[in-house]
Coordinates of C-alpha atoms in Angstrom, one line a residue:
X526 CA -8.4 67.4 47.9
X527 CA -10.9 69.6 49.1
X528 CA -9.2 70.6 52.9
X529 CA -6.0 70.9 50.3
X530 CA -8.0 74.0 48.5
X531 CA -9.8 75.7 51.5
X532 CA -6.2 76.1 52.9
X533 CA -4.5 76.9 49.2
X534 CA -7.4 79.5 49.1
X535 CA -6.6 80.7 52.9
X536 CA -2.9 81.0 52.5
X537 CA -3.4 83.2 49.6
X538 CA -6.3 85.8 50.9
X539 CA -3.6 86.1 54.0
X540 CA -0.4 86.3 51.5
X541 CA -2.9 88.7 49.6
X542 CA -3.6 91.0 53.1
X543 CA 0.1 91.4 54.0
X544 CA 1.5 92.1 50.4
X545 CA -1.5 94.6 50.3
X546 CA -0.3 96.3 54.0
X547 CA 3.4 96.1 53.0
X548 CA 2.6 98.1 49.6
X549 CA 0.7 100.3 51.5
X550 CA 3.2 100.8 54.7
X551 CA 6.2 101.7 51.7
X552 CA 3.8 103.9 49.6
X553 CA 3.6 106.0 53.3
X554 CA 6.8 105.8 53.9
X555 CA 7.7 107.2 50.3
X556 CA 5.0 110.2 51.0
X557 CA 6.9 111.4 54.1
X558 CA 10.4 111.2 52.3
X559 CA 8.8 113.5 49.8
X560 CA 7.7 115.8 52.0
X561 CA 10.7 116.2 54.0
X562 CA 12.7 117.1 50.8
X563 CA 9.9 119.7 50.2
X564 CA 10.2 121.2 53.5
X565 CA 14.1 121.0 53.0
X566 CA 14.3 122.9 50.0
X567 CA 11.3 125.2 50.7
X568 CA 13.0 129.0 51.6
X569 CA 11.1 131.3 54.0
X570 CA 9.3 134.2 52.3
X571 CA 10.4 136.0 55.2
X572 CA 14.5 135.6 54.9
X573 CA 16.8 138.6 55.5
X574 CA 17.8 141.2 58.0
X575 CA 15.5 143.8 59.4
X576 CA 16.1 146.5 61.6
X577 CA 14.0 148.9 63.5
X578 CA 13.6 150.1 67.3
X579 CA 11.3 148.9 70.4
X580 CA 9.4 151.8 72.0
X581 CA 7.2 152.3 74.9
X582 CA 7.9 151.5 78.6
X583 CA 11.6 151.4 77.1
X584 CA 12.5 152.0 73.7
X585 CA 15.5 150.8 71.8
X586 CA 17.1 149.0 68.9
X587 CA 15.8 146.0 67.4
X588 CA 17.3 143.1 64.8
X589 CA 15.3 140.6 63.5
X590 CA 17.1 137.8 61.3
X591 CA 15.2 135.1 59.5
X592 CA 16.8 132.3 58.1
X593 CA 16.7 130.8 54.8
X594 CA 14.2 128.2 56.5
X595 CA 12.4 130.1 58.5
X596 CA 14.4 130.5 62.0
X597 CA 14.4 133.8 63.6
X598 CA 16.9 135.4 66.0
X599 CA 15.4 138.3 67.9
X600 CA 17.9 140.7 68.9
X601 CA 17.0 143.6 71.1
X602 CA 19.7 146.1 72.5
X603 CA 19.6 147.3 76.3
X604 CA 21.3 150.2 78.1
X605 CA 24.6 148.2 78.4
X606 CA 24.3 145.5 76.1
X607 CA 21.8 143.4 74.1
X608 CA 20.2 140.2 74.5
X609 CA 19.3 137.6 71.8
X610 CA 16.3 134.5 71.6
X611 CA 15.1 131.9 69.1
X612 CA 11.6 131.9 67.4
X613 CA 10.2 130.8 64.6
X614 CA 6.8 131.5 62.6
X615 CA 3.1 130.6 62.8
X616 CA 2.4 131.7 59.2
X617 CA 3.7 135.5 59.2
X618 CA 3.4 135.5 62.8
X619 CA 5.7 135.1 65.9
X620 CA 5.5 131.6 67.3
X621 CA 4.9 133.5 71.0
X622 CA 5.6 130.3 73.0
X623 CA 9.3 131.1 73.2
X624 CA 11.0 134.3 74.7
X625 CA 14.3 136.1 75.9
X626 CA 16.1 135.4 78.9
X627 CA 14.6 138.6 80.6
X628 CA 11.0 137.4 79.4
X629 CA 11.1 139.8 76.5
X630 CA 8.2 138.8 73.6
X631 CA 7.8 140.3 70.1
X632 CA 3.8 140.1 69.2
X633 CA 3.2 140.8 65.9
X634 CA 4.5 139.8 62.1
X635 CA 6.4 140.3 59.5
X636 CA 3.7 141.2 56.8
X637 CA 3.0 144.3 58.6
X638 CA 6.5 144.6 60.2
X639 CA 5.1 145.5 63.6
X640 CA 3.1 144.6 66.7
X641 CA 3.7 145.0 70.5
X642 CA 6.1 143.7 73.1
X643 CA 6.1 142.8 76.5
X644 CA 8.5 142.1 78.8
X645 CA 6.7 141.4 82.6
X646 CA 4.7 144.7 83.4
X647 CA 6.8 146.9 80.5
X648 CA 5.3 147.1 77.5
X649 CA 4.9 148.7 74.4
X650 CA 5.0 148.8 70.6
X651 CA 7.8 147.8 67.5
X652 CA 8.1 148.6 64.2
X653 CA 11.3 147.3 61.6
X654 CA 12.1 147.6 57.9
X655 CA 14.2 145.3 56.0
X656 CA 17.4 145.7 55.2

């Protein structure tokens, strides 16, 4: 009678560890569904069209467009044509890990609507408005 209750009493504090990590594992699981619908539905401050030129070393025409989440497409125009890349933000500011093709880089943000660029030893500074 006694064994029967020390392993009653075992089989319950482990039922009663594993019900307690199960609730636990779906309460986390719930937290990170709800914050990927806030992320989903959140819309970048940022979002729109601006437009503005690239000067220094070798000035020209400049596009930046920010999507509704965030994304940005850098568009800078050359002699003959123009030349595109995908960014995104670190707060207001460029995430300057990725560039153009040609190694072209936009340093700066979008609460001051300017900074510098580089692109290998060229260099120089960019403002834009928005549209």
């Amino acid at each position: 009678m006694i064994k029967k209750k020390v392993k009653l009493k075992r089989i319950l504090a482990v039922f009663t560890i594993i019900s307690f990590v199960i609730l636990q594992s779906c309460e986390d699981v719930v937290d990170q569904i709800y914050e990927n619908k806030q992320e989903q539905n959140t819309v970048s401050p940022y979002q729109g069209n601006y437009t503005g030129t690239y000067t220094g070393d070798v000035s020209r025409n400049l596009i930046i467009n920010v999507s509704e989440k965030g994304t940005i497409e850098i568009t800078r125009n050359t002699l003959n044509s123009s030349e595109s890349y995908l960014t995104g933000f670190i707060n207001a500011s460029f995430n300057t890990t990725n560039r153009a093709p040609s190694g072209f880089i936009l340093i700066g943000n979008l609460n001051s609507k300017m900074g510098t660029w580089e692109m290998g030893s060229l260099k120089g500074n960019w403002t834009v408005k928005k549209n």
